[in-house]
Each structure stands twice: as C-alpha cells, then as structure tokens.
Coordinates of N, CA and C and ligand atoms in Angstrom, one line a residue:
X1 N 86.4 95.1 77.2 CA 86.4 96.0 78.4 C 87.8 96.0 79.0
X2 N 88.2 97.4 79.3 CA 89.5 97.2 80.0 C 89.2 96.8 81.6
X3 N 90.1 96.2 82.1 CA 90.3 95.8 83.4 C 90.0 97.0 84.5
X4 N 89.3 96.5 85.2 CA 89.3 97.4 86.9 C 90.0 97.3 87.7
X5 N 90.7 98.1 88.4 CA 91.9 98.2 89.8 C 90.7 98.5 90.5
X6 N 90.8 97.7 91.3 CA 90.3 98.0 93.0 C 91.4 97.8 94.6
X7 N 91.9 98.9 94.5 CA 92.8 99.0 95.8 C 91.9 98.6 96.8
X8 N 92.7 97.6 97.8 CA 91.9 97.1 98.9 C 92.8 98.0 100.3
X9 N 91.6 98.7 100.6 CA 92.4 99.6 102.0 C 92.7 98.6 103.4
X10 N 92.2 97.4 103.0 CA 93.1 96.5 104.2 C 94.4 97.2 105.0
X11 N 95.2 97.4 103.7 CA 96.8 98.0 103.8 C 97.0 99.4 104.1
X12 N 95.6 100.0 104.1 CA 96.0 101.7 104.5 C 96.2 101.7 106.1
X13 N 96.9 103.0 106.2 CA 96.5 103.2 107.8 C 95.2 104.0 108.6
X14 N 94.8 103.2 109.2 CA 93.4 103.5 109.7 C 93.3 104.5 110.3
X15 N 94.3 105.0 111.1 CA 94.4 106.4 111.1 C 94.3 107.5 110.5
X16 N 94.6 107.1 109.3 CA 94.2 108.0 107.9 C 93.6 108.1 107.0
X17 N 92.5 107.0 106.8 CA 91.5 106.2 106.2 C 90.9 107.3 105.5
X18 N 90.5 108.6 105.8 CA 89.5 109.3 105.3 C 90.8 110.3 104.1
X19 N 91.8 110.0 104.5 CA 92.8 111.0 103.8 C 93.1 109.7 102.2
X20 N 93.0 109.2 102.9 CA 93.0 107.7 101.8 C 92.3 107.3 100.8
X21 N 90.9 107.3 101.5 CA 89.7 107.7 100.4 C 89.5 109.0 99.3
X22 N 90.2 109.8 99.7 CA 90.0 111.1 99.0 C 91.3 111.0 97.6
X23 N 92.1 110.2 98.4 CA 93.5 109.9 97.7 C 93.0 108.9 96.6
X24 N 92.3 107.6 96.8 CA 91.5 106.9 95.9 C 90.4 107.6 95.1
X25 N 89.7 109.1 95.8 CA 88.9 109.2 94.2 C 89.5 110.1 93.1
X26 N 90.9 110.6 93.9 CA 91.3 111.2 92.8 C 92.1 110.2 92.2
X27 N 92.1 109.2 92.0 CA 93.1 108.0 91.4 C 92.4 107.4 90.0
X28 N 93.2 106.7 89.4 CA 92.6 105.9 88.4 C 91.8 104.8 88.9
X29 N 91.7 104.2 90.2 CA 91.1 103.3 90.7 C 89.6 103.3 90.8
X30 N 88.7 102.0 89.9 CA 87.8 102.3 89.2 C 86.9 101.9 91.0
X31 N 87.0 100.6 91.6 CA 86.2 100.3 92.6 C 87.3 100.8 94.2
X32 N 86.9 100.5 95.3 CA 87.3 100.8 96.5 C 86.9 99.0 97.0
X33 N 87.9 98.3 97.3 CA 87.7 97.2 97.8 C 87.7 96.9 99.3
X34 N 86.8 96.5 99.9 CA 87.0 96.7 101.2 C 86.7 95.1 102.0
X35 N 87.8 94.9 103.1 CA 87.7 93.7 103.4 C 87.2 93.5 104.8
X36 N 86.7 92.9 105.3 CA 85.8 92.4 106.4 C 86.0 91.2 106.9
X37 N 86.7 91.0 107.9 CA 87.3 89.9 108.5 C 86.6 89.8 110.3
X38 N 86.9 88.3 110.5 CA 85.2 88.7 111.6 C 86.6 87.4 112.5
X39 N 87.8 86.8 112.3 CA 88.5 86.4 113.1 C 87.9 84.8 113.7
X40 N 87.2 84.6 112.5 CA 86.4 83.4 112.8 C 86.8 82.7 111.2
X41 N 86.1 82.6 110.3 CA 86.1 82.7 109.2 C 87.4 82.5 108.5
X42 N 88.3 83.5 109.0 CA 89.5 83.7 108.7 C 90.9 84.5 110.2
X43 N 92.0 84.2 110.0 CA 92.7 83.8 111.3 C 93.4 85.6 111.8
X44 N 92.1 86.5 111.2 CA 92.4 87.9 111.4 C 91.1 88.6 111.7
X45 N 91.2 89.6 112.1 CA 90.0 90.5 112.6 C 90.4 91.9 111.8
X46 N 90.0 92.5 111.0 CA 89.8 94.3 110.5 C 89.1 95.3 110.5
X47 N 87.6 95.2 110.0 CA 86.7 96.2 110.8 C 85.4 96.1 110.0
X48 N 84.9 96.9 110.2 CA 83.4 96.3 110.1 C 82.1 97.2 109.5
X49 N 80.9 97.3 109.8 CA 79.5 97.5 109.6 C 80.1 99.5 109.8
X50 N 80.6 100.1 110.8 CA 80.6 101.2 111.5 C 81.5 101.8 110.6
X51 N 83.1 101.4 110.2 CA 83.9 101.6 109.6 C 83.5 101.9 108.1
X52 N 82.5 101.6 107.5 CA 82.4 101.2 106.7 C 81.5 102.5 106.4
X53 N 80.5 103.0 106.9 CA 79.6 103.4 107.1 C 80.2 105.3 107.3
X54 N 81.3 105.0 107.6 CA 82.1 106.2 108.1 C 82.9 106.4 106.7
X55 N 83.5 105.6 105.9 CA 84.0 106.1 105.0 C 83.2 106.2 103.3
X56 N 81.4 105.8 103.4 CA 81.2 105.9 102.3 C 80.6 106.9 102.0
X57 N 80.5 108.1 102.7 CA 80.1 109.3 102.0 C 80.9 110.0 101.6
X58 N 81.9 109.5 101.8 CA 83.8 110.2 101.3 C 83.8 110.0 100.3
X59 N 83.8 108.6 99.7 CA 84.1 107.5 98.5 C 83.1 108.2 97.3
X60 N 84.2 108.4 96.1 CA 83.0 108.7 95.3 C 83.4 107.7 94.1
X61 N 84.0 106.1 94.5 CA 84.4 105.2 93.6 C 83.0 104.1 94.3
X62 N 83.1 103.1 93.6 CA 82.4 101.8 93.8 C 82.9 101.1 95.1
X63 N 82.0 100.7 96.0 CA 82.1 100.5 97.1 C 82.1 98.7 97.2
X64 N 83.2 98.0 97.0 CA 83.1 96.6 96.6 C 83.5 95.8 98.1
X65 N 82.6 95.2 98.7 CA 82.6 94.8 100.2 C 82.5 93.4 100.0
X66 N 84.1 92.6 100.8 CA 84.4 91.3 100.5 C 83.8 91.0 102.0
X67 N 83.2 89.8 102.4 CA 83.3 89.6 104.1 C 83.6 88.4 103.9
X68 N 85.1 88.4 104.7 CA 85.1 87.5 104.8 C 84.8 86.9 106.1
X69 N 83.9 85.9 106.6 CA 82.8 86.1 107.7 C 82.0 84.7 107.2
X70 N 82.0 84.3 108.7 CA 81.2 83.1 109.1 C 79.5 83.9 108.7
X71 N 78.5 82.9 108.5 CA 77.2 83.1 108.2 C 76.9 84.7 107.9
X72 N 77.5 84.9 106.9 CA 77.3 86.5 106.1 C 75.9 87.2 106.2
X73 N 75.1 85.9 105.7 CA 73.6 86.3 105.2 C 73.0 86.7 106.5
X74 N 73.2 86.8 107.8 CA 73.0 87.5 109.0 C 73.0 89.4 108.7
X75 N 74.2 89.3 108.0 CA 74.5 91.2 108.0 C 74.5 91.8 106.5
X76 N 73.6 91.4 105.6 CA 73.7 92.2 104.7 C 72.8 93.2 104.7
X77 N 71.5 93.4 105.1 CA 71.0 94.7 105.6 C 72.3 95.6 106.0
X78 N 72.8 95.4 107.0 CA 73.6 96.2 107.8 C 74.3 96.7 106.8
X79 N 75.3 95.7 105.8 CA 76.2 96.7 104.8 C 75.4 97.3 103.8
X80 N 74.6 96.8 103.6 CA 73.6 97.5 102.6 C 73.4 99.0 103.0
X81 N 73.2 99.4 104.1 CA 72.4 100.3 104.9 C 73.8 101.3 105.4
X82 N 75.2 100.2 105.3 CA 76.1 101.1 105.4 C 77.0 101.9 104.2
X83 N 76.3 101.3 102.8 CA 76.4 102.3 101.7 C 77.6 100.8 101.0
X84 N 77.6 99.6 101.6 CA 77.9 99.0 100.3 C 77.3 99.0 98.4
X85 N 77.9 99.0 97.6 CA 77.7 98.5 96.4 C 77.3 97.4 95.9
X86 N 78.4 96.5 96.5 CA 78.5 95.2 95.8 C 79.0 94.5 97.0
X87 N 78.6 93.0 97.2 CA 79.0 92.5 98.4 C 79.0 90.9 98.4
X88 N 80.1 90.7 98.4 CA 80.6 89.3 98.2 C 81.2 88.1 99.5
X89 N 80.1 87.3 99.0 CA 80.4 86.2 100.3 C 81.0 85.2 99.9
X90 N 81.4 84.4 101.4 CA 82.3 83.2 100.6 C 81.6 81.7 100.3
X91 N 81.7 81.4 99.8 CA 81.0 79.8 99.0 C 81.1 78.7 100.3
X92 N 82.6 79.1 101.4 CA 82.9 78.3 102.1 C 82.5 78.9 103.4
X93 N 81.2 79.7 103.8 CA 81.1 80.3 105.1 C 79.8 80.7 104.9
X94 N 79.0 80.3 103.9 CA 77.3 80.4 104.0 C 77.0 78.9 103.3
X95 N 75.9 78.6 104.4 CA 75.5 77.2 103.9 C 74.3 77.5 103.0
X96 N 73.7 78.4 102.8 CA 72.2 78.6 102.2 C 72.9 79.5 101.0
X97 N 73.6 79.3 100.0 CA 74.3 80.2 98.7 C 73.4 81.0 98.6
X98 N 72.5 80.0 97.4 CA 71.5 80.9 96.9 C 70.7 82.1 97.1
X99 N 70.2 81.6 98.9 CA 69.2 82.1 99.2 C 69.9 83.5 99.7
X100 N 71.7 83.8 100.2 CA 71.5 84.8 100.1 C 72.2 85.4 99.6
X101 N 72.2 85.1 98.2 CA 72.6 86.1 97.1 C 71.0 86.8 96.4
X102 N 70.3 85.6 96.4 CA 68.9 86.5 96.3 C 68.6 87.7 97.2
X103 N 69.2 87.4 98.7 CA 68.7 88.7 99.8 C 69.8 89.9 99.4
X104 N 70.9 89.4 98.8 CA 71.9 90.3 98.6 C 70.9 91.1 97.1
X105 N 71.1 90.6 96.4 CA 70.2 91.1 94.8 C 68.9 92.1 95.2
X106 N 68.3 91.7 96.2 CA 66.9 92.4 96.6 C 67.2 93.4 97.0
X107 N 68.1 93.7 97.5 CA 68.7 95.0 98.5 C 68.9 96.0 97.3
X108 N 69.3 95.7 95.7 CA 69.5 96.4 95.0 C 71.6 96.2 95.0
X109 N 71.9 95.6 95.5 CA 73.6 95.5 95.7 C 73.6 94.2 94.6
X110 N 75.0 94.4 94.0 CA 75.5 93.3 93.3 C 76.1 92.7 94.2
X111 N 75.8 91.2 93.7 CA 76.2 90.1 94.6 C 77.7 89.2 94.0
X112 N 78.3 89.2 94.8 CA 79.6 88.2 94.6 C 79.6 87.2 95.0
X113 N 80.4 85.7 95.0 CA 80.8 85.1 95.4 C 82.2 85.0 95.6
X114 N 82.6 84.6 96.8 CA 84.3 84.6 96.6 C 84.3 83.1 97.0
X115 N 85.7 82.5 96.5 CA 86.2 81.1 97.0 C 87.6 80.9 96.9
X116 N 88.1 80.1 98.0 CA 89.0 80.0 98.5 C 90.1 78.9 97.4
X117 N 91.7 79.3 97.5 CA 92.7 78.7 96.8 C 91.9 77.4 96.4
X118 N 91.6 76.6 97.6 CA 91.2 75.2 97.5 C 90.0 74.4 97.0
X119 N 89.0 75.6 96.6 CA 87.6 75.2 96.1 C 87.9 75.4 94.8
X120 N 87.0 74.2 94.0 CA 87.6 74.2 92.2 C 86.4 75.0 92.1
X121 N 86.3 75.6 90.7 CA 85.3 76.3 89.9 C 84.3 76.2 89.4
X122 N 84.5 74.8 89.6 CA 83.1 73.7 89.1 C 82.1 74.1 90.1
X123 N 82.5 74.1 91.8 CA 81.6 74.6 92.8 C 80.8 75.8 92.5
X124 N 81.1 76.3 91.7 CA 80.3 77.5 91.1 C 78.8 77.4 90.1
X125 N 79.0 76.0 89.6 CA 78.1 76.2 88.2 C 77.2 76.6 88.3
X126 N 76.1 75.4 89.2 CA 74.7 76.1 89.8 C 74.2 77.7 90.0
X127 N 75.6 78.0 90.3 CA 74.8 79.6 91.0 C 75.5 80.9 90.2
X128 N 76.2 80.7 89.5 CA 76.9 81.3 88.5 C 76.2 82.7 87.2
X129 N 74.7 81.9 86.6 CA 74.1 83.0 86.5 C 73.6 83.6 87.3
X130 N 73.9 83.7 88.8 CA 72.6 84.9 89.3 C 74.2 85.9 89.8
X131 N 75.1 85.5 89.4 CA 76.3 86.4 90.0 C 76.7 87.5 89.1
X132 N 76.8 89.1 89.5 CA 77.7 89.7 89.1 C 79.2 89.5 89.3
X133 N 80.0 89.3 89.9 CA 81.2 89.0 90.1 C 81.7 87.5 90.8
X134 N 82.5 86.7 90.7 CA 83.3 85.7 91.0 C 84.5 86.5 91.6
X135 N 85.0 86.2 92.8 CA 86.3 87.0 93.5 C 87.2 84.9 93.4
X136 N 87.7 85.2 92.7 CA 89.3 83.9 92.9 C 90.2 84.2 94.0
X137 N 89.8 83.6 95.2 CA 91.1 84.4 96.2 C 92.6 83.9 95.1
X138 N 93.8 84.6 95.6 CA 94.9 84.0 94.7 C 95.8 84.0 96.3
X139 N 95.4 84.0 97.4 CA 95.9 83.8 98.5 C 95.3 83.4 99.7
X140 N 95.8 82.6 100.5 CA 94.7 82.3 101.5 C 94.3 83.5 102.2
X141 N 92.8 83.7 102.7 CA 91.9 84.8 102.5 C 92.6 85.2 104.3
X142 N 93.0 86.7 104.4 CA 93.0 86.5 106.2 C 94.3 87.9 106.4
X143 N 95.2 87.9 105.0 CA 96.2 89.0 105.5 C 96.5 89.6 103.6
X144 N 97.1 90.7 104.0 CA 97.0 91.7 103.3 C 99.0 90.9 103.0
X145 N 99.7 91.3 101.7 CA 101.0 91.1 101.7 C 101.5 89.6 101.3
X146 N 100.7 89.0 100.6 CA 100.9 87.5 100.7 C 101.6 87.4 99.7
X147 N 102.0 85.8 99.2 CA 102.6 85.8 98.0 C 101.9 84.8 97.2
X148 N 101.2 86.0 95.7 CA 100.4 85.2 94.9 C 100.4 84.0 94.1
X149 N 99.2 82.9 94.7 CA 99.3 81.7 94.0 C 99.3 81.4 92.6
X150 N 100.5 80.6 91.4 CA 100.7 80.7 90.3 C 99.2 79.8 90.1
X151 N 98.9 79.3 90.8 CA 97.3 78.3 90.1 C 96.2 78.5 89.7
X152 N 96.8 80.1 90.2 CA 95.2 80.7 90.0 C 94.9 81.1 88.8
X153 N 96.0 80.9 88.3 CA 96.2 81.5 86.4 C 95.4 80.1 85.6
X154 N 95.7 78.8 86.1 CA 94.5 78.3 85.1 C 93.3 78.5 86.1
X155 N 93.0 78.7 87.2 CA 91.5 78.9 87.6 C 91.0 80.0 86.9
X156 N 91.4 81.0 86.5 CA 90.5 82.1 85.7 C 90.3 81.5 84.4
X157 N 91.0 80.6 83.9 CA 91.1 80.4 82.6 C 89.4 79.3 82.2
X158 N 89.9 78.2 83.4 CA 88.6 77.5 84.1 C 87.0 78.1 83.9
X159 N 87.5 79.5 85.1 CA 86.0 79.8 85.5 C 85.9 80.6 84.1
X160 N 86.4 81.0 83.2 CA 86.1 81.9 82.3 C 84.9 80.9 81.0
X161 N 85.6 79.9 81.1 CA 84.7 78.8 80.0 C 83.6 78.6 80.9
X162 N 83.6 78.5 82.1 CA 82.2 78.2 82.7 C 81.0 79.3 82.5
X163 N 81.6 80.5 82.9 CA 81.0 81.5 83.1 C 80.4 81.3 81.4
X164 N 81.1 81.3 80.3 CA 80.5 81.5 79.0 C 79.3 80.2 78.9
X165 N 79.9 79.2 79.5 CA 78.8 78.1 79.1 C 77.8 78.3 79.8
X166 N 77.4 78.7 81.0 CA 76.2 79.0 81.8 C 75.8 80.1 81.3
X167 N 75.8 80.8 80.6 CA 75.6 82.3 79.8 C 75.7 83.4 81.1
X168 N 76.3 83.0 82.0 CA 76.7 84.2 83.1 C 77.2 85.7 82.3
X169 N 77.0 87.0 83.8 CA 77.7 88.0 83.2 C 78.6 87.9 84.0
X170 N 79.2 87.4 85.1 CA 79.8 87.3 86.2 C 81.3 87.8 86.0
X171 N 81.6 88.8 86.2 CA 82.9 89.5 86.4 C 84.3 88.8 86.9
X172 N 85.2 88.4 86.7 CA 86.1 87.4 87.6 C 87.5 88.4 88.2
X173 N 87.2 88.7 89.7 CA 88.0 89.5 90.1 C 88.9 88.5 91.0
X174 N 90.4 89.2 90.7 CA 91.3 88.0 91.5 C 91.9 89.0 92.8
X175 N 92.4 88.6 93.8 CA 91.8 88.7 95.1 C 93.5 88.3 96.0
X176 N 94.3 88.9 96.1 CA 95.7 88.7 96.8 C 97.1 88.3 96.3
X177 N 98.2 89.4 96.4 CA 99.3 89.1 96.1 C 99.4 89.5 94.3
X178 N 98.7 90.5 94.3 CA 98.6 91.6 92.7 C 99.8 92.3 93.2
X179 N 100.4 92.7 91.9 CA 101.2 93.5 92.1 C 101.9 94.3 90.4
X180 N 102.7 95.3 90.7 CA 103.0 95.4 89.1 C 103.7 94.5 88.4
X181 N 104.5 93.7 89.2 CA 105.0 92.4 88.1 C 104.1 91.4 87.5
X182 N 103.1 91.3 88.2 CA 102.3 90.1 87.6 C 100.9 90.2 87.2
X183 N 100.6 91.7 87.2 CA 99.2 92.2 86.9 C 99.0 92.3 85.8
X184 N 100.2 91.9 84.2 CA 100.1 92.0 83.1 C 99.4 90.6 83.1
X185 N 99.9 89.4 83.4 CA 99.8 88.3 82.9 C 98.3 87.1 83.4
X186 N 98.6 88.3 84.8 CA 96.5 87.9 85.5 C 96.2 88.7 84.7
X187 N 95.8 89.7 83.6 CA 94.8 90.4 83.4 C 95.0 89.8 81.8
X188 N 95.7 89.1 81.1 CA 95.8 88.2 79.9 C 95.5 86.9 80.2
X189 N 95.8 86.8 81.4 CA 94.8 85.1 81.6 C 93.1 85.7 82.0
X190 N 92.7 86.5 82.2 CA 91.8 86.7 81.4 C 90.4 87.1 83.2
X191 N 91.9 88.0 83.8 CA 90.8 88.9 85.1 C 90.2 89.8 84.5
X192 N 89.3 90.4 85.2 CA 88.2 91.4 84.6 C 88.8 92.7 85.7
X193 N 88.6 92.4 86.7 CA 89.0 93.1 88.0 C 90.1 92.3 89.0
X194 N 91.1 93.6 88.9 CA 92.2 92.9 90.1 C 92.1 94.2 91.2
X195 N 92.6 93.3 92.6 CA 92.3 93.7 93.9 C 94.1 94.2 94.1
X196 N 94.5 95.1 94.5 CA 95.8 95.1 95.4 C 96.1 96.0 96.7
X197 N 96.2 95.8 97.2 CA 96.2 96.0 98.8 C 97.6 96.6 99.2
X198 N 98.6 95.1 99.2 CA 99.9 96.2 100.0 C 100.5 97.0 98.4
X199 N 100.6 96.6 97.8 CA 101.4 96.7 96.4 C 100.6 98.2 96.0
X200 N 99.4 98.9 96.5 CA 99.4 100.3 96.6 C 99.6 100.8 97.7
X201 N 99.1 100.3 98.7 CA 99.3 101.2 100.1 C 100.9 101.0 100.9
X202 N 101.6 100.1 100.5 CA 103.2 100.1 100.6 C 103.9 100.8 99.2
X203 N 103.6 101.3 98.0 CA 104.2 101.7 97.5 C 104.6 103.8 97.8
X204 N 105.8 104.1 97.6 CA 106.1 105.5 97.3 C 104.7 106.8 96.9
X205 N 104.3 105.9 96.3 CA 103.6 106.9 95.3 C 102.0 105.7 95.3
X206 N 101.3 105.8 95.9 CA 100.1 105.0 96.0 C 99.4 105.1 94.7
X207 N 99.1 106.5 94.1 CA 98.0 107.4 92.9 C 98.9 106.5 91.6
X208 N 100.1 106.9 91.6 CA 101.0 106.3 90.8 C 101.1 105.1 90.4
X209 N 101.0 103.9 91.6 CA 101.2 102.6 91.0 C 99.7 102.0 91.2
X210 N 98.1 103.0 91.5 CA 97.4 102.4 90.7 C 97.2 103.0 89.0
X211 N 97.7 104.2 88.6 CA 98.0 104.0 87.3 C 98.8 102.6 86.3
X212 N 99.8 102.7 87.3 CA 100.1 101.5 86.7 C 99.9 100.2 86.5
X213 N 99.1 100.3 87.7 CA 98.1 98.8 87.6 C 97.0 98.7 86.9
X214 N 96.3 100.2 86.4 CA 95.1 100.4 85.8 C 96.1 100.6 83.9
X215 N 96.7 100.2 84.2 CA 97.6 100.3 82.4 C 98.8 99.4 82.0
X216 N 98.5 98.3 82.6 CA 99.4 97.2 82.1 C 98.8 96.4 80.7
Ligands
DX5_1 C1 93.0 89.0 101.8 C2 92.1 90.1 101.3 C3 92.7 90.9 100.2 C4 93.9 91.6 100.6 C5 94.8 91.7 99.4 O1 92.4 88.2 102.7 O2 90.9 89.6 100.8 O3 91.8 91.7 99.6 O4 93.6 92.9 101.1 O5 96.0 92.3 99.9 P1 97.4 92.1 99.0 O6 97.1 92.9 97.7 O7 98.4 92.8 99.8 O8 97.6 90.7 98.8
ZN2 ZN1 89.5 90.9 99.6

C-alpha cells in the first residue's frame, strides 16, 4: 500500500478554515487530520466538538480526529455526531483503554491509539488487535512546528513487528515534525500514514507540497 498524507489544519488559519478544506479536497491528501487540544492534557488549547462539526460537510477526505484530551471517553458521542471518521486517544489520558475504544468501534468510527515520545510500544500489545491505527507522536504532543524526534525511526520499526505478531491490522501513523526532507526515510522505516501540519500550511504552495509528500 502506498502511504497516506494527512495534513493536519492545526497550522491553517482559522479564519480561512473553510477555504482550506476545499483546498484539501482538491489535493492529493488522502485523510484531513484534525487536532483537539483541551489545555489540560497538553500545554495548548485549539478547538473543538463545534469546529469540527462546521467543517465536516465541506471535507470530502477522511475526517482523522486526534484528541489530545484528558478523559476522552467522555466526548466520543459528541465527535462522532460531529462527523468524525476515525478518532484517536491517548494511551496516557484514558485510564479505561479498552473500554473506550470499544465505545469508539460501536459508534461505527475507527479507533486509534496515540502515545507519547516517552511511552515504549510494548504498552501497546494487549490492545493492539482491536486498533485500526497506532499514531507515534514524533514530537511532544501540544504545538504544531516542532522538530522531529530521530527515535521515532526505530519505534515504527518496533511497533511494526508487534503489530505482525499480534496479527493486528493497525495502521502506524507518525504524528509531528514531517516534512519533505525526512518523509522519504519515515515512510521506509516503515509509516503507513504521515501527519504534516506546518510543512503544508507554511509552505508557498500548500496543494504542491502535499504532492510531494504524497510521492516520496
Ligand atoms: C502536535 C499535533 C500534530 C501537529 C503536527 O501536537 O498532534 O498533529 O499538528 O504539526 P507539525 O507537522 O507542524 O509538526
Ligand atoms: Zn495530531
């Protein structure tokens, strides 16, 4: 399978969000990555249940909803209902995993897990088959523009043998500080889906350099 680009609109301007979206479905950009930060969780606030809900009748790409957010399993109805796809919590901000990736699965949404620089991959085994996607942050989770962690290159290599040993189908999308220099060599260590944020929405030509991220 070739790789999926998911631009994360963190980095767009929210003033223009809807001119954005329209710019993303004419793009090569296979999902629409959207980040949810609750200022608790992580040491930023972005936007939410409302925002969300406002740009998905626009979106005619895959609607991939990170929260990063204290006790998630509170608001998945809500993103559910606000036209998420897929929606991914973090390993380190729900104490009950399982139970709600099962509430997430029920909804009919694919379920994620995401985890932070500092949690190894092993934390994963247990819950591994019931996942569509694994999100590897490659930057501490909270701002858009970071600079991506070289470690993360043996973590996918890691979760990639796990995922085969547990007979998972689990997708491994890497998650901060993508960019066109280094999106050849994450997507040969062996990403399925890469996230980039400023490295589209700061570039010249946004349509342009997710071609290029969608063809490295
Ligand atoms: C970081 C977010 C990322 C962010 C990536 O907390 O989860 O999705 O938008 O932004 P860049 O690509 O600029 O690192
Ligand atoms: Zn994200």
């Amino acid at each position: 399978m070739k790789h999926l680009v998911a631009p994360s609109i963190l980095s767009a301007n929210f003033a223009w969000l809807g001119r954005d979206i329209e710019m993303l479905n004419e793009s090569e950009a296979d999902w629409v990555h959207v980040d949810v930060m609750d200022g608790r969780f992580v040491p930023n606030i972005s936007f939410g249940i409302s925002v969300l809900k406002d740009i998905a009748p626009l979106s005619t790409k895959f609607l991939d909803v990170h929260l990063m957010i204290v006790e998630p399993e509170k608001y998945i109805q809500d993103f559910y209902q606000a036209g998420a796809q897929q929606l991914t919590i973090h390993i380190e901000a729900c104490l009950h995993l399982h139970s709600a990736i099962q509430q997430i699965k029920a909804t009919g949404m694919k379920a994620g897990v995401a985890i932070n620089p500092h949690t190894p991959v092993s934390a994963l085994e247990e819950i591994l088959p019931e996942l569509d996607v694994v999100c590897l942050m490659s930057v501490n989770p909270g701002f858009g523009g970071q600079k991506f962690i070289q470690a993360t290159l043996q973590k996918i290599g890691k979760l990639k043998k796990l995922i085969a040993e547990t007979g998972s189908h689990a997708l491994i999308e890497i998650d901060g500080g993508v960019d066109a220099n280094n999106a050849a060599i994450i997507v040969g260590a062996g990403a399925d889906v890469i996230v980039a944020g400023s490295a589209v929405f700061k570039a010249p030509n946004p349509k342009a350099m997710i071609s290029q991220l969608k063809n490295v």
